[in-house]
PDB file of C-alpha atoms and ligand atoms in Angstrom:
ATOM      1  CA  MET T  20      -7.727 -24.417  -6.860  1.00 46.00           C
ATOM      2  CA  ASP T  21      -5.101 -24.718  -4.143  1.00 52.00           C
ATOM      3  CA  ARG T  22      -1.292 -24.504  -4.288  1.00 52.00           C
ATOM      4  CA  MET T  23      -1.034 -28.196  -5.276  1.00 56.00           C
ATOM      5  CA  THR T  24      -3.092 -27.972  -8.479  1.00 61.00           C
ATOM      6  CA  LYS T  25      -2.306 -24.484  -9.869  1.00 76.00           C
ATOM      7  CA  ALA T  26       0.748 -23.673 -12.021  1.00 91.00           C
ATOM      8  CA  LYS T  27       3.459 -22.909  -9.489  1.00 97.00           C
ATOM      9  CA  LYS T  28       4.247 -19.252  -8.857  1.00 98.00           C
ATOM     10  CA  LEU T  29       7.806 -18.139  -8.194  1.00 98.00           C
ATOM     11  CA  LEU T  30       8.685 -14.644  -6.994  1.00 99.00           C
ATOM     12  CA  ILE T  31      12.239 -13.494  -7.732  1.00 99.00           C
ATOM     13  CA  LEU T  32      13.209 -10.573  -5.506  1.00 99.00           C
ATOM     14  CA  ILE T  33      16.213  -8.401  -6.322  1.00 99.00           C
ATOM     15  CA  GLY T  34      17.818  -6.676  -3.361  1.00 98.00           C
ATOM     16  CA  SER T  35      20.263  -4.553  -5.349  1.00 98.00           C
ATOM     17  CA  PRO T  36      19.536  -1.041  -6.577  1.00 98.00           C
ATOM     18  CA  ARG T  37      21.590  -1.724  -9.758  1.00 98.00           C
ATOM     19  CA  ARG T  38      19.248  -2.447 -12.667  1.00 97.00           C
ATOM     20  CA  ALA T  39      21.909  -4.166 -14.774  1.00 97.00           C
ATOM     21  CA  GLY T  40      23.929  -5.497 -11.866  1.00 98.00           C
ATOM     22  CA  ASN T  41      25.032  -8.957 -10.875  1.00 98.00           C
ATOM     23  CA  SER T  42      21.973  -9.794  -8.773  1.00 98.00           C
ATOM     24  CA  ALA T  43      19.767  -8.737 -11.690  1.00 98.00           C
ATOM     25  CA  THR T  44      21.814 -10.866 -14.117  1.00 98.00           C
ATOM     26  CA  LEU T  45      21.408 -13.911 -11.890  1.00 99.00           C
ATOM     27  CA  ALA T  46      17.720 -13.154 -11.228  1.00 99.00           C
ATOM     28  CA  GLU T  47      17.099 -13.062 -14.962  1.00 98.00           C
ATOM     29  CA  ALA T  48      18.819 -16.449 -15.277  1.00 98.00           C
ATOM     30  CA  VAL T  49      16.561 -17.914 -12.560  1.00 99.00           C
ATOM     31  CA  ARG T  50      13.545 -16.513 -14.404  1.00 98.00           C
ATOM     32  CA  ARG T  51      14.656 -18.052 -17.728  1.00 98.00           C
ATOM     33  CA  GLY T  52      15.101 -21.454 -16.137  1.00 98.00           C
ATOM     34  CA  ALA T  53      11.790 -21.275 -14.272  1.00 98.00           C
ATOM     35  CA  GLU T  54       9.855 -20.309 -17.378  1.00 98.00           C
ATOM     36  CA  GLU T  55      11.446 -23.183 -19.297  1.00 98.00           C
ATOM     37  CA  ALA T  56       9.969 -25.462 -16.628  1.00 98.00           C
ATOM     38  CA  GLY T  57       6.494 -23.931 -16.992  1.00 97.00           C
ATOM     39  CA  ILE T  58       6.699 -22.015 -13.727  1.00 98.00           C
ATOM     40  CA  GLN T  59       5.038 -18.605 -13.552  1.00 98.00           C
ATOM     41  CA  ALA T  60       7.958 -16.384 -12.543  1.00 98.00           C
ATOM     42  CA  ASN T  61       7.894 -12.678 -11.658  1.00 98.00           C
ATOM     43  CA  VAL T  62      10.997 -10.577 -11.102  1.00 98.00           C
ATOM     44  CA  ARG T  63      10.745  -7.571  -8.781  1.00 99.00           C
ATOM     45  CA  PHE T  64      13.290  -4.999  -7.626  1.00 98.00           C
ATOM     46  CA  ILE T  65      12.553  -4.470  -3.943  1.00 98.00           C
ATOM     47  CA  ASP T  66      13.411  -0.786  -4.104  1.00 97.00           C
ATOM     48  CA  ASP T  67      10.692  -0.171  -6.702  1.00 98.00           C
ATOM     49  CA  PHE T  68       8.309  -0.865  -3.813  1.00 98.00           C
ATOM     50  CA  ILE T  69      10.040   0.016  -0.536  1.00 98.00           C
ATOM     51  CA  SER T  70      11.205   3.477   0.409  1.00 96.00           C
ATOM     52  CA  SER T  71      10.999   3.189   4.193  1.00 96.00           C
ATOM     53  CA  PHE T  72      12.322   0.998   6.945  1.00 97.00           C
ATOM     54  CA  LEU T  73       9.936  -0.574   9.419  1.00 97.00           C
ATOM     55  CA  ARG T  74       8.719   2.013  11.929  1.00 96.00           C
ATOM     56  CA  ASP T  75       7.043   1.713  15.325  1.00 95.00           C
ATOM     57  CA  CYS T  76       3.579   0.327  14.477  1.00 93.00           C
ATOM     58  CA  ARG T  77       2.094   2.183  17.441  1.00 93.00           C
ATOM     59  CA  GLU T  78       3.088   5.437  15.786  1.00 93.00           C
ATOM     60  CA  CYS T  79       1.930   4.804  12.246  1.00 91.00           C
ATOM     61  CA  ARG T  80      -0.718   2.079  12.122  1.00 96.00           C
ATOM     62  CA  LEU T  81      -3.996   3.574  10.842  1.00 96.00           C
ATOM     63  CA  ASP T  82      -7.275   3.319  12.753  1.00 95.00           C
ATOM     64  CA  ASN T  83      -8.487   0.569  10.375  1.00 95.00           C
ATOM     65  CA  GLY T  84      -5.408  -1.515  11.212  1.00 94.00           C
ATOM     66  CA  GLU T  85      -3.608  -0.901   7.937  1.00 95.00           C
ATOM     67  CA  CYS T  86       0.025   0.081   7.817  1.00 95.00           C
ATOM     68  CA  GLY T  87       0.391   3.851   7.442  1.00 96.00           C
ATOM     69  CA  ILE T  88       3.676   3.823   5.537  1.00 96.00           C
ATOM     70  CA  THR T  89       2.827   5.218   2.129  1.00 95.00           C
ATOM     71  CA  ASP T  90       5.107   3.285  -0.208  1.00 97.00           C
ATOM     72  CA  GLN T  91       4.342   0.267  -2.399  1.00 98.00           C
ATOM     73  CA  PHE T  92       5.404  -2.520  -0.012  1.00 98.00           C
ATOM     74  CA  ARG T  93       1.818  -3.632   0.532  1.00 98.00           C
ATOM     75  CA  LYS T  94       1.411  -4.233  -3.195  1.00 98.00           C
ATOM     76  CA  LEU T  95       4.585  -6.315  -3.420  1.00 98.00           C
ATOM     77  CA  PHE T  96       3.664  -8.305  -0.322  1.00 98.00           C
ATOM     78  CA  PHE T  97      -0.017  -8.955  -1.117  1.00 98.00           C
ATOM     79  CA  ASP T  98       0.079  -9.241  -4.909  1.00 98.00           C
ATOM     80  CA  ASP T  99       3.380 -11.094  -5.346  1.00 98.00           C
ATOM     81  CA  PHE T 100       4.816 -12.512  -2.126  1.00 98.00           C
ATOM     82  CA  LEU T 101       1.832 -14.018  -0.312  1.00 98.00           C
ATOM     83  CA  PRO T 102       0.338 -15.810  -3.348  1.00 98.00           C
ATOM     84  CA  SER T 103       3.726 -17.261  -4.387  1.00 98.00           C
ATOM     85  CA  ASP T 104       4.596 -20.921  -3.830  1.00 98.00           C
ATOM     86  CA  GLY T 105       8.220 -19.947  -3.442  1.00 98.00           C
ATOM     87  CA  PHE T 106      10.684 -17.121  -3.745  1.00 99.00           C
ATOM     88  CA  VAL T 107      14.307 -16.608  -4.690  1.00 99.00           C
ATOM     89  CA  LEU T 108      16.059 -13.727  -3.003  1.00 99.00           C
ATOM     90  CA  CYS T 109      18.851 -12.294  -5.193  1.00 99.00           C
ATOM     91  CA  SER T 110      20.969  -9.956  -3.105  1.00 98.00           C
ATOM     92  CA  PRO T 111      24.434  -8.480  -3.239  1.00 98.00           C
ATOM     93  CA  ILE T 112      26.555  -9.048  -0.164  1.00 98.00           C
ATOM     94  CA  TYR T 113      26.879  -5.695   1.579  1.00 98.00           C
ATOM     95  CA  TRP T 114      29.147  -5.646   4.610  1.00 98.00           C
ATOM     96  CA  TYR T 115      28.879  -9.444   4.926  1.00 98.00           C
ATOM     97  CA  GLY T 116      25.113  -9.174   5.181  1.00 98.00           C
ATOM     98  CA  LEU T 117      22.038  -8.571   3.054  1.00 98.00           C
ATOM     99  CA  SER T 118      21.495  -5.257   1.306  1.00 98.00           C
ATOM    100  CA  ALA T 119      19.333  -2.872   3.361  1.00 98.00           C
ATOM    101  CA  GLN T 120      16.609  -3.214   0.722  1.00 98.00           C
ATOM    102  CA  ALA T 121      16.460  -6.988   1.195  1.00 98.00           C
ATOM    103  CA  LYS T 122      16.539  -6.769   4.988  1.00 98.00           C
ATOM    104  CA  ALA T 123      13.822  -4.091   4.984  1.00 98.00           C
ATOM    105  CA  PHE T 124      11.622  -6.416   2.932  1.00 98.00           C
ATOM    106  CA  PHE T 125      11.658  -9.039   5.693  1.00 98.00           C
ATOM    107  CA  ASP T 126      11.314  -6.443   8.460  1.00 98.00           C
ATOM    108  CA  ARG T 127       8.309  -4.821   6.811  1.00 98.00           C
ATOM    109  CA  THR T 128       6.370  -8.101   6.737  1.00 98.00           C
ATOM    110  CA  PHE T 129       5.943  -7.451  10.477  1.00 97.00           C
ATOM    111  CA  CYS T 130       3.368  -4.727   9.674  1.00 96.00           C
ATOM    112  CA  TYR T 131       1.028  -7.509   8.496  1.00 97.00           C
ATOM    113  CA  TYR T 132       1.768 -10.542  10.648  1.00 97.00           C
ATOM    114  CA  ALA T 133       1.848  -8.551  13.906  1.00 96.00           C
ATOM    115  CA  ALA T 134      -1.188  -9.185  16.109  1.00 95.00           C
ATOM    116  CA  SER T 135      -2.190  -5.541  15.691  1.00 94.00           C
ATOM    117  CA  TYR T 136      -3.004  -6.186  11.998  1.00 96.00           C
ATOM    118  CA  PRO T 137      -6.620  -7.452  11.785  1.00 94.00           C
ATOM    119  CA  ASP T 138      -5.886 -10.323   9.365  1.00 95.00           C
ATOM    120  CA  SER T 139      -2.558 -11.389  10.866  1.00 97.00           C
ATOM    121  CA  GLU T 140      -3.397 -15.084  11.233  1.00 98.00           C
ATOM    122  CA  ARG T 141      -4.102 -15.467   7.520  1.00 98.00           C
ATOM    123  CA  ILE T 142      -0.927 -13.536   6.716  1.00 98.00           C
ATOM    124  CA  MET T 143       1.189 -15.867   8.885  1.00 98.00           C
ATOM    125  CA  GLU T 144      -0.359 -18.863   7.168  1.00 98.00           C
ATOM    126  CA  GLU T 145       0.363 -17.456   3.713  1.00 98.00           C
ATOM    127  CA  MET T 146       3.936 -16.544   4.666  1.00 98.00           C
ATOM    128  CA  SER T 147       4.538 -20.172   5.621  1.00 98.00           C
ATOM    129  CA  ALA T 148       5.470 -23.375   3.811  1.00 98.00           C
ATOM    130  CA  LYS T 149       7.096 -21.866   0.728  1.00 98.00           C
ATOM    131  CA  ARG T 150      10.154 -23.056  -1.165  1.00 98.00           C
ATOM    132  CA  ILE T 151      13.049 -20.637  -0.778  1.00 98.00           C
ATOM    133  CA  GLY T 152      16.228 -20.091  -2.800  1.00 98.00           C
ATOM    134  CA  LEU T 153      19.073 -17.675  -2.228  1.00 98.00           C
ATOM    135  CA  VAL T 154      21.274 -16.110  -4.916  1.00 99.00           C
ATOM    136  CA  LEU T 155      24.169 -13.959  -3.785  1.00 98.00           C
ATOM    137  CA  SER T 156      26.606 -11.668  -5.601  1.00 98.00           C
ATOM    138  CA  SER T 157      29.844 -10.596  -4.019  1.00 98.00           C
ATOM    139  CA  GLU T 158      33.231  -9.167  -4.852  1.00 98.00           C
ATOM    140  CA  GLU T 159      35.120 -11.472  -2.512  1.00 98.00           C
ATOM    141  CA  THR T 160      35.391 -15.172  -3.211  1.00 98.00           C
ATOM    142  CA  TYR T 161      35.879 -16.751   0.199  1.00 98.00           C
ATOM    143  CA  PRO T 162      32.989 -18.900   1.486  1.00 97.00           C
ATOM    144  CA  GLY T 163      32.710 -17.154   4.860  1.00 98.00           C
ATOM    145  CA  ALA T 164      31.477 -13.904   3.303  1.00 98.00           C
ATOM    146  CA  ALA T 165      28.119 -15.556   2.541  1.00 98.00           C
ATOM    147  CA  LEU T 166      27.626 -17.488   5.782  1.00 98.00           C
ATOM    148  CA  GLY T 167      25.764 -14.812   7.747  1.00 98.00           C
ATOM    149  CA  ILE T 168      23.146 -14.355   5.046  1.00 98.00           C
ATOM    150  CA  THR T 169      22.811 -18.090   4.455  1.00 98.00           C
ATOM    151  CA  HIS T 170      22.220 -18.600   8.165  1.00 98.00           C
ATOM    152  CA  GLN T 171      19.652 -15.808   8.262  1.00 98.00           C
ATOM    153  CA  ILE T 172      17.650 -17.300   5.390  1.00 98.00           C
ATOM    154  CA  GLN T 173      17.930 -20.754   6.954  1.00 98.00           C
ATOM    155  CA  GLU T 174      16.423 -19.368  10.175  1.00 98.00           C
ATOM    156  CA  PHE T 175      13.680 -17.535   8.272  1.00 98.00           C
ATOM    157  CA  SER T 176      12.878 -20.831   6.543  1.00 98.00           C
ATOM    158  CA  ARG T 177      12.792 -22.784   9.789  1.00 98.00           C
ATOM    159  CA  TYR T 178      10.585 -20.151  11.458  1.00 98.00           C
ATOM    160  CA  THR T 179       8.109 -20.101   8.571  1.00 98.00           C
ATOM    161  CA  ARG T 180       8.165 -23.902   8.106  1.00 98.00           C
ATOM    162  CA  SER T 181       9.559 -23.398   4.611  1.00 98.00           C
ATOM    163  CA  GLU T 182      12.024 -25.416   2.529  1.00 98.00           C
ATOM    164  CA  PHE T 183      15.371 -23.715   1.908  1.00 98.00           C
ATOM    165  CA  ILE T 184      16.424 -25.585  -1.194  1.00 98.00           C
ATOM    166  CA  GLY T 185      19.608 -23.984  -2.416  1.00 97.00           C
ATOM    167  CA  VAL T 186      22.175 -21.221  -2.687  1.00 98.00           C
ATOM    168  CA  VAL T 187      23.897 -19.895  -5.803  1.00 98.00           C
ATOM    169  CA  ARG T 188      26.861 -17.584  -5.335  1.00 98.00           C
ATOM    170  CA  GLY T 189      28.236 -15.434  -8.147  1.00 98.00           C
ATOM    171  CA  VAL T 190      31.464 -13.474  -7.843  1.00 98.00           C
ATOM    172  CA  GLY T 191      31.817 -10.149  -9.603  1.00 98.00           C
ATOM    173  CA  ASN T 192      31.980  -6.456  -8.882  1.00 98.00           C
ATOM    174  CA  SER T 193      31.240  -4.380 -11.943  1.00 98.00           C
ATOM    175  CA  ARG T 194      27.765  -4.681 -13.484  1.00 98.00           C
ATOM    176  CA  GLY T 195      27.106  -8.105 -14.999  1.00 97.00           C
ATOM    177  CA  GLU T 196      30.612  -9.362 -14.201  1.00 98.00           C
ATOM    178  CA  VAL T 197      29.214 -12.598 -12.726  1.00 98.00           C
ATOM    179  CA  GLU T 198      28.972 -13.729 -16.359  1.00 98.00           C
ATOM    180  CA  SER T 199      32.783 -14.095 -16.246  1.00 98.00           C
ATOM    181  CA  ASP T 200      32.881 -16.065 -12.989  1.00 98.00           C
ATOM    182  CA  PRO T 201      34.529 -19.390 -13.932  1.00 98.00           C
ATOM    183  CA  SER T 202      32.331 -21.260 -11.445  1.00 98.00           C
ATOM    184  CA  LEU T 203      29.437 -20.533 -13.872  1.00 98.00           C
ATOM    185  CA  PRO T 204      26.852 -19.080 -11.457  1.00 98.00           C
ATOM    186  CA  VAL T 205      24.620 -17.950 -14.322  1.00 98.00           C
ATOM    187  CA  ALA T 206      24.198 -21.556 -15.462  1.00 99.00           C
ATOM    188  CA  ALA T 207      23.615 -22.592 -11.830  1.00 98.00           C
ATOM    189  CA  ALA T 208      20.947 -19.899 -11.497  1.00 99.00           C
ATOM    190  CA  VAL T 209      19.194 -21.167 -14.644  1.00 99.00           C
ATOM    191  CA  ARG T 210      19.250 -24.681 -13.145  1.00 98.00           C
ATOM    192  CA  LEU T 211      17.887 -23.432  -9.837  1.00 98.00           C
ATOM    193  CA  GLY T 212      14.952 -21.900 -11.714  1.00 98.00           C
ATOM    194  CA  GLN T 213      14.387 -25.008 -13.836  1.00 98.00           C
ATOM    195  CA  GLN T 214      14.346 -27.373 -10.882  1.00 98.00           C
ATOM    196  CA  PHE T 215      12.913 -25.042  -8.276  1.00 98.00           C
ATOM    197  CA  PHE T 216       9.821 -27.007  -7.357  1.00 98.00           C
ATOM    198  CA  GLU T 217      11.299 -30.439  -8.176  1.00 97.00           C
ATOM    199  CA  LEU T 218      14.566 -30.371  -6.234  1.00 96.00           C
ATOM    200  CA  ASN T 219      14.875 -33.055  -3.614  1.00 94.00           C
ATOM    201  CA  TYR T 220      14.623 -31.378  -0.185  1.00 95.00           C
ATOM    202  CA  THR T 221      15.687 -33.261   2.930  1.00 95.00           C
ATOM    203  CA  ASP T 222      16.289 -32.218   6.531  1.00 94.00           C
ATOM    204  CA  TYR T 223      16.723 -35.357   8.619  1.00 95.00           C
ATOM    205  CA  ASN T 224      16.891 -36.094  12.291  1.00 95.00           C
ATOM    206  CA  MET T 225      18.177 -39.312  13.879  1.00 96.00           C
ATOM    207  CA  ASN T 226      14.763 -40.955  13.779  1.00 97.00           C
ATOM    208  CA  THR T 227      13.940 -40.193  10.170  1.00 97.00           C
ATOM    209  CA  VAL T 228      13.070 -43.406   8.373  1.00 96.00           C
ATOM    210  CA  ARG T 229      15.060 -43.492   5.125  1.00 94.00           C
ATOM    211  CA  SER T 230      16.865 -45.736   2.730  1.00 91.00           C
ATOM    212  CA  SER T 231      20.652 -45.707   2.538  1.00 92.00           C
ATOM    213  CA  ARG T 232      20.580 -44.008  -0.874  1.00 93.00           C
ATOM    214  CA  VAL T 233      19.631 -40.455  -1.787  1.00 92.00           C
ATOM    215  CA  TRP T 234      19.366 -40.752  -5.580  1.00 90.00           C
ATOM    216  CA  PRO T 235      17.932 -43.539  -7.740  1.00 87.00           C
ATOM    217  CA  LYS T 236      20.681 -45.966  -8.813  1.00 89.00           C
ATOM    218  CA  ASN T 237      21.798 -45.710 -12.456  1.00 83.00           C
ATOM    219  CA  GLU T 238      22.047 -49.339 -13.681  1.00 70.00           C
TER     220      GLU T 238
HETATM  221  C1  LIG Y  22      27.862  -0.968   0.280  1.00 68.57           C
HETATM  222  C2  LIG Y  22      28.595  -2.133  -0.325  1.00 68.57           C
HETATM  223  C3  LIG Y  22      29.110  -3.089   0.511  1.00 68.57           C
HETATM  224  C4  LIG Y  22      29.752  -4.223  -0.023  1.00 68.57           C
HETATM  225  N1  LIG Y  22      30.240  -5.146   0.826  1.00 68.57           N
HETATM  226  C5  LIG Y  22      30.806  -6.274   0.324  1.00 68.57           C
HETATM  227  C6  LIG Y  22      31.289  -7.307   1.195  1.00 68.57           C
HETATM  228  O1  LIG Y  22      31.205  -7.224   2.412  1.00 68.57           O
HETATM  229  N2  LIG Y  22      31.867  -8.389   0.641  1.00 68.57           N
HETATM  230  C7  LIG Y  22      31.954  -8.535  -0.732  1.00 68.57           C
HETATM  231  O2  LIG Y  22      32.437  -9.579  -1.180  1.00 68.57           O
HETATM  232  N3  LIG Y  22      31.499  -7.598  -1.579  1.00 68.57           N
HETATM  233  C8  LIG Y  22      30.935  -6.463  -1.089  1.00 68.57           C
HETATM  234  N4  LIG Y  22      30.458  -5.498  -1.934  1.00 68.57           N
HETATM  235  C9  LIG Y  22      30.525  -5.721  -3.391  1.00 68.57           C
HETATM  236  C10 LIG Y  22      29.221  -6.268  -3.969  1.00 68.57           C
HETATM  237  O3  LIG Y  22      28.755  -7.364  -3.230  1.00 68.57           O
HETATM  238  C11 LIG Y  22      29.436  -6.713  -5.428  1.00 68.57           C
HETATM  239  O4  LIG Y  22      29.861  -5.632  -6.217  1.00 68.57           O
HETATM  240  C12 LIG Y  22      28.171  -7.317  -6.009  1.00 68.57           C
HETATM  241  O5  LIG Y  22      28.468  -7.989  -7.207  1.00 68.57           O
HETATM  242  C13 LIG Y  22      27.142  -6.243  -6.313  1.00 68.57           C
HETATM  243  O6  LIG Y  22      25.960  -6.835  -6.766  1.00 68.57           O
HETATM  244  P1  LIG Y  22      24.929  -6.005  -7.683  1.00 68.57           P
HETATM  245  O7  LIG Y  22      25.619  -5.780  -9.004  1.00 68.57           O
HETATM  246  O8  LIG Y  22      23.737  -6.857  -7.781  1.00 68.57           O
HETATM  247  O9  LIG Y  22      24.654  -4.724  -6.977  1.00 68.57           O
HETATM  248  C14 LIG Y  22      29.855  -4.365  -1.427  1.00 68.57           C
HETATM  249  C15 LIG Y  22      29.337  -3.375  -2.271  1.00 68.57           C
HETATM  250  C16 LIG Y  22      28.718  -2.268  -1.728  1.00 68.57           C
HETATM  251  C17 LIG Y  22      28.149  -1.207  -2.655  1.00 68.57           C
END
């Protein structure tokens, strides 16, 4: 069966090291919503798998072409990321950017799509055409704090021909404090999970043929 006929698979990646933190609270909400919608959802803490940054492949690639870094990234990437139909990255904002764990996840994919990996063409294909969601936790409330990360994920989506369908932002600092955010990010994260593969995704250009309405009219 191909991606169209199987139950959809959603990978929820947590970029925070805090097990009961705000990213984890929101990730759990995405998972609840997704499972309600019959989506197969897996939650993973990136730092359970990654303990190294990307290195120079010329220094550490093995003779058989495999990556020589001896952590669990390969397992996360091959068992969970590549087979997924979409992923939600749940990251705290650290210094107006992604956490190092989350950034290292994207950097480390290079070990497998680089031409020096024997199966790189298949890897590039399987990295492409996913649905992508972003869930951010931050202490500050102002919109600009999230723009750098949002732009980065937008560019990743464009580059991989993926659909960047939405952003949820929760404000809080101490563990789980996003539950008190009056903008109700936990409920928004549940909704993101529920609607993940159904949400209307559009990215027009001037020539796109379209009607003047976006949503069906309620009569
Ligand atoms: C190293 C570090 C850098 C941070 N930088 C920012 C920042 O630039 N802007 C901000 O709003 N919050 C910042 N914070 C606060 C976290 O984003 C906030 O506490 C978030 O809710 C933590 O999410 P977590 O519970 O999933 O770890 C920073 C926290 C840490 C530890």
